[in-house]
Tab-separated table of N, CA, C and O in Angstrom:
chain	number	residue	atom	x	y	z
A	1	MET	N	-0.707	-7.127	-4.243
A	1	MET	CA	-0.476	-8.900	-3.806
A	1	MET	C	-1.177	-9.374	-2.076
A	1	MET	O	-0.777	-8.449	-1.544
A	2	LYS	N	-1.211	-10.084	-1.888
A	2	LYS	CA	-1.102	-10.810	-0.527
A	2	LYS	C	-0.225	-10.622	0.525
A	2	LYS	O	1.061	-11.262	-0.190
A	3	LYS	N	-0.732	-10.853	1.703
A	3	LYS	CA	0.715	-10.075	1.915
A	3	LYS	C	0.210	-12.112	3.209
A	3	LYS	O	-0.597	-12.443	3.209
A	4	ILE	N	1.645	-12.548	3.638
A	4	ILE	CA	1.471	-14.153	3.998
A	4	ILE	C	2.536	-13.730	4.809
A	4	ILE	O	3.758	-13.187	5.245
A	5	ALA	N	2.197	-14.419	6.411
A	5	ALA	CA	2.699	-14.454	7.902
A	5	ALA	C	2.816	-16.076	7.762
A	5	ALA	O	2.679	-16.719	7.442
A	6	PHE	N	4.361	-16.158	7.789
A	6	PHE	CA	4.497	-17.871	7.958
A	6	PHE	C	5.348	-17.630	9.837
A	6	PHE	O	6.279	-16.499	10.311
A	7	VAL	N	4.528	-18.459	10.580
A	7	VAL	CA	5.031	-19.080	11.681
A	7	VAL	C	5.569	-20.147	11.817
A	7	VAL	O	4.980	-21.239	11.915
A	8	PHE	N	6.811	-20.088	12.400
A	8	PHE	CA	7.840	-21.125	13.049
A	8	PHE	C	7.256	-21.006	14.728
A	8	PHE	O	7.560	-20.332	15.419
A	9	HIS	N	6.364	-22.434	14.901
A	9	HIS	CA	5.924	-22.668	16.876
A	9	HIS	C	6.455	-24.264	16.791
A	9	HIS	O	6.074	-23.949	18.181
A	10	SER	N	7.131	-24.489	15.947
A	10	SER	CA	7.716	-26.317	16.429
A	10	SER	C	8.768	-26.353	16.533
A	10	SER	O	9.590	-25.555	15.723
A	11	PRO	N	9.501	-27.107	17.564
A	11	PRO	CA	10.743	-27.072	16.829
A	11	PRO	C	11.644	-27.899	16.732
A	11	PRO	O	11.053	-28.750	15.569
A	12	PRO	N	12.967	-27.750	16.821
A	12	PRO	CA	13.098	-28.293	14.961
A	12	PRO	C	13.812	-30.223	15.653
A	12	PRO	O	14.066	-30.512	16.559
A	13	HIS	N	14.258	-30.078	14.121
A	13	HIS	CA	14.105	-31.584	14.293
A	13	HIS	C	13.207	-32.461	14.759
A	13	HIS	O	13.430	-34.173	14.457
A	14	ALA	N	12.516	-32.295	15.732
A	14	ALA	CA	11.286	-33.476	15.914
A	14	ALA	C	10.653	-33.954	15.135
A	14	ALA	O	10.081	-35.057	14.923
A	15	THR	N	9.828	-32.911	14.425
A	15	THR	CA	9.267	-33.224	13.155
A	15	THR	C	10.217	-32.499	11.625
A	15	THR	O	10.628	-31.707	11.958
A	16	SER	N	9.330	-32.436	10.526
A	16	SER	CA	9.722	-31.951	9.939
A	16	SER	C	9.260	-30.531	9.092
A	16	SER	O	9.512	-29.629	7.978
A	17	ALA	N	8.420	-30.137	10.101
A	17	ALA	CA	7.819	-28.940	9.540
A	17	ALA	C	8.842	-28.187	9.550
A	17	ALA	O	8.544	-26.943	8.825
A	18	GLY	N	10.093	-27.795	9.689
A	18	GLY	CA	10.691	-26.682	9.991
A	18	GLY	C	11.511	-26.245	8.959
A	18	GLY	O	11.777	-25.720	8.887
A	19	ARG	N	11.789	-27.406	8.736
A	19	ARG	CA	12.488	-27.975	7.114
A	19	ARG	C	11.395	-27.432	6.325
A	19	ARG	O	11.813	-26.669	4.931
A	20	GLU	N	10.108	-27.817	6.465
A	20	GLU	CA	9.072	-27.567	5.032
A	20	GLU	C	8.670	-26.286	5.079
A	20	GLU	O	8.628	-25.469	4.283
A	21	GLY	N	8.803	-25.788	6.628
A	21	GLY	CA	8.812	-24.103	6.644
A	21	GLY	C	9.554	-22.609	6.183
A	21	GLY	O	9.143	-22.587	5.278
A	22	LEU	N	10.248	-23.661	6.214
A	22	LEU	CA	11.980	-22.662	5.408
A	22	LEU	C	11.697	-22.909	4.178
A	22	LEU	O	11.999	-21.923	3.251
A	23	ASP	N	11.550	-24.079	3.263
A	23	ASP	CA	11.645	-24.043	1.899
A	23	ASP	C	10.173	-23.633	1.397
A	23	ASP	O	10.305	-22.465	0.590
A	24	ALA	N	8.352	-23.418	2.283
A	24	ALA	CA	7.871	-22.074	1.550
A	24	ALA	C	8.091	-21.437	1.647
A	24	ALA	O	7.861	-20.105	0.992
A	25	VAL	N	8.851	-20.475	2.512
A	25	VAL	CA	8.669	-19.482	3.119
A	25	VAL	C	9.920	-18.807	1.441
A	25	VAL	O	9.566	-18.170	1.046
A	26	LEU	N	11.186	-19.757	1.235
A	26	LEU	CA	12.070	-19.406	0.447
A	26	LEU	C	11.232	-19.418	-1.483
A	26	LEU	O	11.187	-19.060	-1.813
A	27	ALA	N	9.894	-20.436	-1.307
A	27	ALA	CA	9.491	-20.269	-2.788
A	27	ALA	C	8.605	-19.475	-2.772
A	27	ALA	O	9.065	-18.819	-3.985
A	28	ALA	N	8.172	-19.225	-1.459
A	28	ALA	CA	7.260	-18.100	-1.701
A	28	ALA	C	7.775	-16.693	-2.088
A	28	ALA	O	6.987	-15.786	-2.484
A	29	SER	N	8.997	-16.504	-1.873
A	29	SER	CA	9.852	-15.458	-1.771
A	29	SER	C	9.595	-14.879	-3.030
A	29	SER	O	9.558	-13.669	-3.943
A	30	ALA	N	9.432	-15.651	-4.237
A	30	ALA	CA	9.901	-15.448	-6.105
A	30	ALA	C	8.717	-15.147	-6.191
A	30	ALA	O	9.121	-14.563	-7.495
A	31	TYR	N	7.187	-14.952	-5.059
A	31	TYR	CA	6.142	-14.774	-6.117
A	31	TYR	C	5.512	-13.675	-5.425
A	31	TYR	O	5.009	-13.101	-5.816
A	32	SER	N	6.129	-13.345	-3.996
A	32	SER	CA	5.591	-12.021	-2.897
A	32	SER	C	6.830	-11.677	-2.280
A	32	SER	O	7.996	-11.690	-1.635
A	33	ASP	N	6.070	-9.616	-2.343
A	33	ASP	CA	7.531	-9.236	-1.477
A	33	ASP	C	7.289	-8.968	-0.414
A	33	ASP	O	7.642	-8.308	0.458
A	34	ASP	N	5.692	-9.941	0.336
A	34	ASP	CA	5.398	-8.953	0.798
A	34	ASP	C	4.822	-10.103	2.092
A	34	ASP	O	4.638	-10.713	2.214
A	35	LEU	N	6.068	-10.840	2.410
A	35	LEU	CA	5.962	-11.627	3.705
A	35	LEU	C	6.400	-11.731	4.532
A	35	LEU	O	7.412	-10.425	4.672
A	36	ALA	N	7.092	-11.535	5.333
A	36	ALA	CA	7.232	-11.438	7.319
A	36	ALA	C	7.619	-13.502	8.092
A	36	ALA	O	6.153	-14.357	7.450
A	37	VAL	N	8.358	-13.268	8.395
A	37	VAL	CA	8.813	-14.693	9.074
A	37	VAL	C	8.585	-14.613	10.732
A	37	VAL	O	9.074	-13.218	10.986
A	38	PHE	N	7.764	-15.241	11.248
A	38	PHE	CA	7.906	-14.934	12.758
A	38	PHE	C	8.201	-16.731	13.424
A	38	PHE	O	7.860	-16.991	13.013
A	39	PHE	N	8.936	-16.259	14.581
A	39	PHE	CA	9.173	-17.257	15.437
A	39	PHE	C	8.471	-17.324	16.741
A	39	PHE	O	9.297	-16.146	17.786
A	40	VAL	N	7.972	-17.786	17.179
A	40	VAL	CA	6.991	-18.022	18.461
A	40	VAL	C	7.173	-18.991	19.249
A	40	VAL	O	7.499	-20.286	18.746
A	41	GLY	N	7.206	-19.663	21.149
A	41	GLY	CA	6.775	-20.570	21.168
A	41	GLY	C	8.308	-21.451	21.097
A	41	GLY	O	9.629	-20.323	21.296
A	42	GLU	N	8.011	-22.695	20.863
A	42	GLU	CA	9.064	-23.656	20.422
A	42	GLU	C	9.939	-23.022	19.175
A	42	GLU	O	10.948	-23.537	18.790
A	43	GLY	N	9.321	-22.565	18.449
A	43	GLY	CA	9.381	-21.969	17.158
A	43	GLY	C	11.228	-21.324	16.947
A	43	GLY	O	12.239	-20.917	16.352
A	44	VAL	N	11.400	-20.668	18.554
A	44	VAL	CA	12.832	-19.868	18.669
A	44	VAL	C	13.849	-20.839	18.299
A	44	VAL	O	14.883	-19.828	18.202
A	45	LEU	N	13.066	-22.405	18.739
A	45	LEU	CA	14.856	-22.938	18.820
A	45	LEU	C	15.156	-23.084	17.614
A	45	LEU	O	16.082	-23.459	17.897
A	46	GLN	N	14.663	-23.081	16.111
A	46	GLN	CA	14.744	-23.179	15.166
A	46	GLN	C	15.763	-22.383	14.983
A	46	GLN	O	17.055	-22.390	14.010
A	47	LEU	N	16.277	-20.896	15.137
A	47	LEU	CA	17.143	-20.394	15.246
A	47	LEU	C	18.275	-20.124	16.175
A	47	LEU	O	19.409	-19.633	15.885
A	48	VAL	N	18.436	-21.147	16.588
A	48	VAL	CA	19.688	-21.039	17.927
A	48	VAL	C	20.790	-22.154	17.159
A	48	VAL	O	20.825	-22.805	16.653
A	49	SER	N	22.071	-20.693	17.083
A	49	SER	CA	23.151	-21.273	16.416
A	49	SER	C	23.798	-22.061	17.219
A	49	SER	O	24.242	-22.306	18.474
A	50	GLY	N	24.584	-22.858	16.705
A	50	GLY	CA	25.865	-23.951	17.439
A	50	GLY	C	25.252	-25.116	16.971
A	50	GLY	O	25.443	-26.586	18.155
A	51	GLN	N	23.872	-25.688	16.549
A	51	GLN	CA	22.876	-27.125	16.494
A	51	GLN	C	23.813	-27.781	15.682
A	51	GLN	O	24.488	-27.405	14.618
A	52	ASP	N	23.739	-29.189	16.334
A	52	ASP	CA	24.604	-30.371	15.507
A	52	ASP	C	23.821	-31.131	15.492
A	52	ASP	O	23.346	-32.214	15.892
A	53	PRO	N	23.191	-31.437	14.339
A	53	PRO	CA	21.847	-32.424	13.916
A	53	PRO	C	22.353	-33.669	13.748
A	53	PRO	O	21.777	-34.635	13.500
A	54	LYS	N	23.319	-33.373	13.235
A	54	LYS	CA	24.508	-34.769	12.258
A	54	LYS	C	23.882	-35.546	13.920
A	54	LYS	O	24.029	-36.461	13.742
A	55	ALA	N	24.605	-35.084	15.094
A	55	ALA	CA	24.473	-35.741	16.523
A	55	ALA	C	22.713	-36.829	16.839
A	55	ALA	O	23.240	-37.937	17.133
A	56	ILE	N	21.840	-36.454	16.525
A	56	ILE	CA	20.810	-36.799	15.897
A	56	ILE	C	20.081	-37.847	14.937
A	56	ILE	O	18.949	-37.949	14.141
A	57	LEU	N	21.310	-37.910	14.311
A	57	LEU	CA	20.693	-38.222	12.930
A	57	LEU	C	19.923	-37.238	11.521
A	57	LEU	O	18.849	-38.335	10.999
A	58	SER	N	20.060	-36.438	11.819
A	58	SER	CA	18.855	-35.014	11.361
A	58	SER	C	19.708	-34.143	10.098
A	58	SER	O	21.023	-34.324	10.420
A	59	ARG	N	19.275	-33.963	9.192
A	59	ARG	CA	19.718	-33.041	7.973
A	59	ARG	C	20.015	-31.848	9.188
A	59	ARG	O	19.624	-31.256	9.823
A	60	ASP	N	21.023	-31.453	8.609
A	60	ASP	CA	21.317	-29.804	8.411
A	60	ASP	C	20.441	-28.856	8.143
A	60	ASP	O	21.086	-28.194	6.717
A	61	TYR	N	19.500	-28.282	8.235
A	61	TYR	CA	18.798	-27.107	7.232
A	61	TYR	C	18.733	-25.656	8.026
A	61	TYR	O	18.372	-24.613	7.866
A	62	ILE	N	19.118	-25.702	9.205
A	62	ILE	CA	19.558	-24.579	9.801
A	62	ILE	C	20.252	-23.752	9.934
A	62	ILE	O	19.246	-22.789	9.800
A	63	SER	N	20.722	-23.762	9.386
A	63	SER	CA	21.778	-23.230	8.300
A	63	SER	C	20.793	-22.382	7.257
A	63	SER	O	21.263	-21.059	7.245
A	64	THR	N	20.202	-22.724	6.914
A	64	THR	CA	19.667	-22.477	5.534
A	64	THR	C	18.639	-21.597	5.947
A	64	THR	O	18.566	-20.127	5.187
A	65	PHE	N	18.134	-20.925	7.344
A	65	PHE	CA	18.079	-19.599	7.154
A	65	PHE	C	18.935	-18.323	6.994
A	65	PHE	O	18.068	-17.351	6.823
A	66	LYS	N	19.899	-18.651	7.015
A	66	LYS	CA	20.412	-17.486	6.704
A	66	LYS	C	20.462	-17.261	5.265
A	66	LYS	O	20.655	-16.029	4.973
A	67	LEU	N	19.423	-17.610	4.594
A	67	LEU	CA	19.132	-17.621	3.451
A	67	LEU	C	18.227	-16.095	3.397
A	67	LEU	O	17.403	-15.434	1.965
A	68	LEU	N	17.554	-16.557	3.893
A	68	LEU	CA	16.085	-15.318	4.109
A	68	LEU	C	16.899	-14.043	3.950
A	68	LEU	O	15.925	-13.657	3.154
A	69	ASP	N	18.276	-13.320	3.937
A	69	ASP	CA	17.982	-11.900	4.003
A	69	ASP	C	18.627	-12.517	2.522
A	69	ASP	O	18.392	-11.386	1.279
A	70	LEU	N	19.361	-13.432	2.003
A	70	LEU	CA	19.785	-13.399	0.610
A	70	LEU	C	18.662	-13.445	-0.449
A	70	LEU	O	18.979	-12.849	-1.477
A	71	TYR	N	17.394	-13.914	0.019
A	71	TYR	CA	16.440	-14.115	-0.960
A	71	TYR	C	15.388	-12.741	-0.091
A	71	TYR	O	13.928	-12.550	-0.414
A	72	GLU	N	15.929	-11.660	0.363
A	72	GLU	CA	15.303	-10.559	0.462
A	72	GLU	C	14.201	-10.509	1.776
A	72	GLU	O	13.482	-9.679	0.958
A	73	ILE	N	14.267	-11.258	2.370
A	73	ILE	CA	12.974	-11.249	3.374
A	73	ILE	C	13.646	-11.541	4.512
A	73	ILE	O	14.453	-10.846	5.182
A	74	GLU	N	13.498	-9.384	4.538
A	74	GLU	CA	13.858	-8.773	5.861
A	74	GLU	C	13.018	-8.976	6.748
A	74	GLU	O	13.580	-8.334	8.048
A	75	SER	N	11.662	-9.107	6.984
A	75	SER	CA	10.591	-8.846	8.125
A	75	SER	C	11.379	-10.146	8.691
A	75	SER	O	10.003	-10.911	8.682
A	76	CYS	N	11.529	-10.272	9.551
A	76	CYS	CA	11.950	-11.484	10.968
A	76	CYS	C	12.120	-11.253	12.308
A	76	CYS	O	12.231	-9.934	12.426
A	77	TYR	N	11.060	-12.115	12.453
A	77	TYR	CA	10.136	-11.433	14.236
A	77	TYR	C	10.419	-12.744	15.270
A	77	TYR	O	10.428	-14.020	14.716
A	78	VAL	N	11.126	-12.257	16.443
A	78	VAL	CA	10.763	-13.436	17.356
A	78	VAL	C	10.256	-12.733	18.293
A	78	VAL	O	9.677	-11.739	18.939
A	79	CYS	N	9.670	-14.199	18.803
A	79	CYS	CA	9.054	-13.539	20.247
A	79	CYS	C	9.652	-13.676	21.343
A	79	CYS	O	10.351	-14.524	21.915
A	80	GLU	N	9.817	-12.041	22.215
A	80	GLU	CA	10.657	-12.367	23.050
A	80	GLU	C	10.297	-12.776	24.337
A	80	GLU	O	11.295	-13.021	25.353
A	81	GLN	N	9.520	-12.694	24.607
A	81	GLN	CA	8.987	-13.665	25.461
A	81	GLN	C	9.000	-14.670	25.640
A	81	GLN	O	9.357	-15.300	26.622
A	82	SER	N	9.451	-15.601	24.717
A	82	SER	CA	9.444	-16.891	24.487
A	82	SER	C	10.944	-17.388	24.493
A	82	SER	O	11.701	-17.941	24.980
A	83	LEU	N	11.807	-16.020	24.058
A	83	LEU	CA	13.119	-16.415	24.248
A	83	LEU	C	14.042	-16.168	25.454
A	83	LEU	O	14.060	-17.079	25.801
A	84	ALA	N	12.794	-14.931	26.298
A	84	ALA	CA	13.147	-15.729	27.691
A	84	ALA	C	12.762	-16.607	28.005
A	84	ALA	O	13.377	-17.279	29.222
A	85	GLU	N	11.476	-16.886	27.842
A	85	GLU	CA	11.341	-18.569	28.296
A	85	GLU	C	12.137	-19.939	28.257
A	85	GLU	O	12.475	-20.853	28.720
A	86	TRP	N	12.815	-19.437	26.846
A	86	TRP	CA	13.754	-20.961	26.545
A	86	TRP	C	15.461	-20.438	27.035
A	86	TRP	O	16.462	-21.069	27.315
A	87	GLY	N	15.800	-18.848	28.129
A	87	GLY	CA	16.911	-18.722	28.176
A	87	GLY	C	17.678	-17.882	27.629
A	87	GLY	O	19.163	-17.722	27.497
A	88	LEU	N	17.275	-17.452	26.107
A	88	LEU	CA	17.993	-17.109	25.287
A	88	LEU	C	17.912	-15.249	24.971
A	88	LEU	O	17.156	-14.907	25.184
A	89	THR	N	19.385	-15.492	24.385
A	89	THR	CA	19.162	-13.301	23.436
A	89	THR	C	18.738	-13.834	22.266
A	89	THR	O	19.362	-14.952	21.939
A	90	SER	N	18.886	-12.192	22.507
A	90	SER	CA	18.992	-12.338	20.408
A	90	SER	C	19.982	-12.329	19.493
A	90	SER	O	20.571	-12.750	19.144
A	91	GLU	N	21.412	-12.360	20.740
A	91	GLU	CA	22.778	-12.675	20.604
A	91	GLU	C	23.279	-14.374	19.996
A	91	GLU	O	23.841	-14.400	19.480
A	92	ALA	N	21.966	-15.154	20.896
A	92	ALA	CA	22.217	-17.063	20.629
A	92	ALA	C	21.620	-16.956	19.018
A	92	ALA	O	21.985	-18.476	18.857
A	93	LEU	N	20.682	-16.052	18.483
A	93	LEU	CA	20.412	-16.634	17.204
A	93	LEU	C	21.518	-16.418	16.111
A	93	LEU	O	22.209	-16.011	16.125
A	94	LEU	N	21.025	-17.614	14.789
A	94	LEU	CA	21.725	-17.290	14.214
A	94	LEU	C	21.945	-16.011	12.981
A	94	LEU	O	22.532	-15.880	11.689
A	95	ILE	N	20.268	-15.850	13.170
A	95	ILE	CA	20.204	-14.595	12.042
A	95	ILE	C	19.542	-13.134	12.945
A	95	ILE	O	19.057	-13.551	14.501
A	96	ASP	N	20.209	-12.476	11.963
A	96	ASP	CA	19.093	-11.542	13.055
A	96	ASP	C	17.535	-11.235	13.169
A	96	ASP	O	16.851	-10.863	11.719
A	97	VAL	N	17.014	-10.955	14.272
A	97	VAL	CA	15.542	-10.605	13.712
A	97	VAL	C	14.825	-9.676	14.963
A	97	VAL	O	15.842	-9.257	15.891
A	98	SER	N	13.861	-9.019	14.678
A	98	SER	CA	14.133	-8.090	15.803
A	98	SER	C	12.516	-8.534	16.035
A	98	SER	O	11.934	-9.663	16.653
A	99	PRO	N	13.298	-8.591	18.082
A	99	PRO	CA	11.950	-9.376	19.067
A	99	PRO	C	10.847	-7.878	18.962
A	99	PRO	O	11.002	-6.919	19.028
A	100	LEU	N	9.947	-9.141	19.859
A	100	LEU	CA	8.460	-8.007	19.454
A	100	LEU	C	7.670	-8.988	21.201
A	100	LEU	O	8.155	-10.513	21.111
A	101	SER	N	6.539	-8.354	21.553
A	101	SER	CA	6.015	-8.617	22.660
A	101	SER	C	4.798	-9.381	21.877
A	101	SER	O	4.465	-9.582	20.592
A	102	PRO	N	4.288	-10.945	22.510
A	102	PRO	CA	3.052	-11.600	21.979
A	102	PRO	C	2.514	-10.424	21.174
A	102	PRO	O	1.927	-10.857	20.137
A	103	GLN	N	1.942	-9.527	22.281
A	103	GLN	CA	0.887	-8.737	21.406
A	103	GLN	C	1.171	-8.134	20.798
A	103	GLN	O	0.394	-8.086	19.557
A	104	ALA	N	2.507	-7.849	20.518
A	104	ALA	CA	2.980	-7.071	18.704
A	104	ALA	C	2.743	-7.457	17.918
A	104	ALA	O	2.519	-7.408	16.959
A	105	ILE	N	3.405	-9.085	18.323
A	105	ILE	CA	2.650	-9.959	17.688
A	105	ILE	C	1.194	-10.659	16.622
A	105	ILE	O	1.457	-10.112	16.126
A	106	GLY	N	0.519	-10.515	17.900
A	106	GLY	CA	-0.856	-10.712	17.497
A	106	GLY	C	-1.311	-9.921	16.442
A	106	GLY	O	-2.290	-9.782	16.070
A	107	ALA	N	-1.089	-8.677	17.056
A	107	ALA	CA	-1.347	-7.140	16.243
A	107	ALA	C	-0.475	-7.035	14.943
A	107	ALA	O	-1.414	-6.710	14.045
A	108	MET	N	0.140	-7.487	14.851
A	108	MET	CA	1.124	-7.748	13.577
A	108	MET	C	0.502	-8.593	12.775
A	108	MET	O	0.204	-8.363	11.328
A	109	TRP	N	-0.437	-9.591	12.880
A	109	TRP	CA	-0.838	-10.893	12.434
A	109	TRP	C	-2.091	-10.307	11.785
A	109	TRP	O	-2.365	-10.582	10.781
A	110	GLN	N	-2.940	-9.160	12.377
A	110	GLN	CA	-4.556	-8.732	12.092
A	110	GLN	C	-4.074	-8.005	10.843
A	110	GLN	O	-5.068	-7.959	9.749
A	111	SER	N	-2.550	-7.708	9.907
A	111	SER	CA	-2.599	-7.152	8.718
A	111	SER	C	-2.511	-8.201	7.977
A	111	SER	O	-2.130	-7.704	6.527
A	112	PHE	N	-1.947	-9.714	8.417
A	112	PHE	CA	-1.459	-10.377	7.183
A	112	PHE	C	-2.776	-10.698	6.551
A	112	PHE	O	-4.020	-11.075	7.171
A	113	ASP	N	-2.869	-11.157	5.317
A	113	ASP	CA	-4.283	-11.809	4.631
A	113	ASP	C	-4.223	-12.908	4.526
A	113	ASP	O	-5.153	-14.157	4.971
A	114	HIS	N	-2.938	-13.957	4.662
A	114	HIS	CA	-2.686	-15.216	5.452
A	114	HIS	C	-1.537	-16.105	6.329
A	114	HIS	O	-0.942	-14.966	6.156
A	115	ILE	N	-1.975	-16.702	7.126
A	115	ILE	CA	-0.708	-17.151	7.944
A	115	ILE	C	-1.006	-18.604	7.801
A	115	ILE	O	-1.904	-19.557	8.094
A	116	VAL	N	0.604	-18.437	7.632
A	116	VAL	CA	1.146	-20.101	7.086
A	116	VAL	C	1.548	-20.474	8.731
A	116	VAL	O	3.037	-19.944	8.937
A	117	THR	N	1.217	-22.172	9.480
A	117	THR	CA	2.106	-22.329	10.613
A	117	THR	C	3.116	-23.321	10.275
A	117	THR	O	2.340	-24.359	9.380
A	118	PHE	N	4.390	-23.335	11.218
A	118	PHE	CA	4.712	-25.043	11.205
A	118	PHE	C	5.467	-24.991	12.267
A	118	PHE	O	5.441	-24.414	13.252
């Protein structure tokens, strides 16, 4: 089976990329156990807890990230440099993710057959 990495690099609510990416990850989990999810750049903002998208008339899909664990998607990583650039820590995030350096993330991506970005 092919190894697939899903990379979230877009901010939440500005476009539908985050919601579509989450839907794709959950759908792909039915066909493959070899998935990993990465949050880099502005994509780390997808996981900030306490967001109120209704205030900007947007759908609240952020809480759906909690389903990653239910769907047995355990390989979730966040760029520690991106967290620092946004003044965030892992404790401010909605789900448990493993922080990695940009170099470690790049090295991990080399082992995947497909990388899908959102």
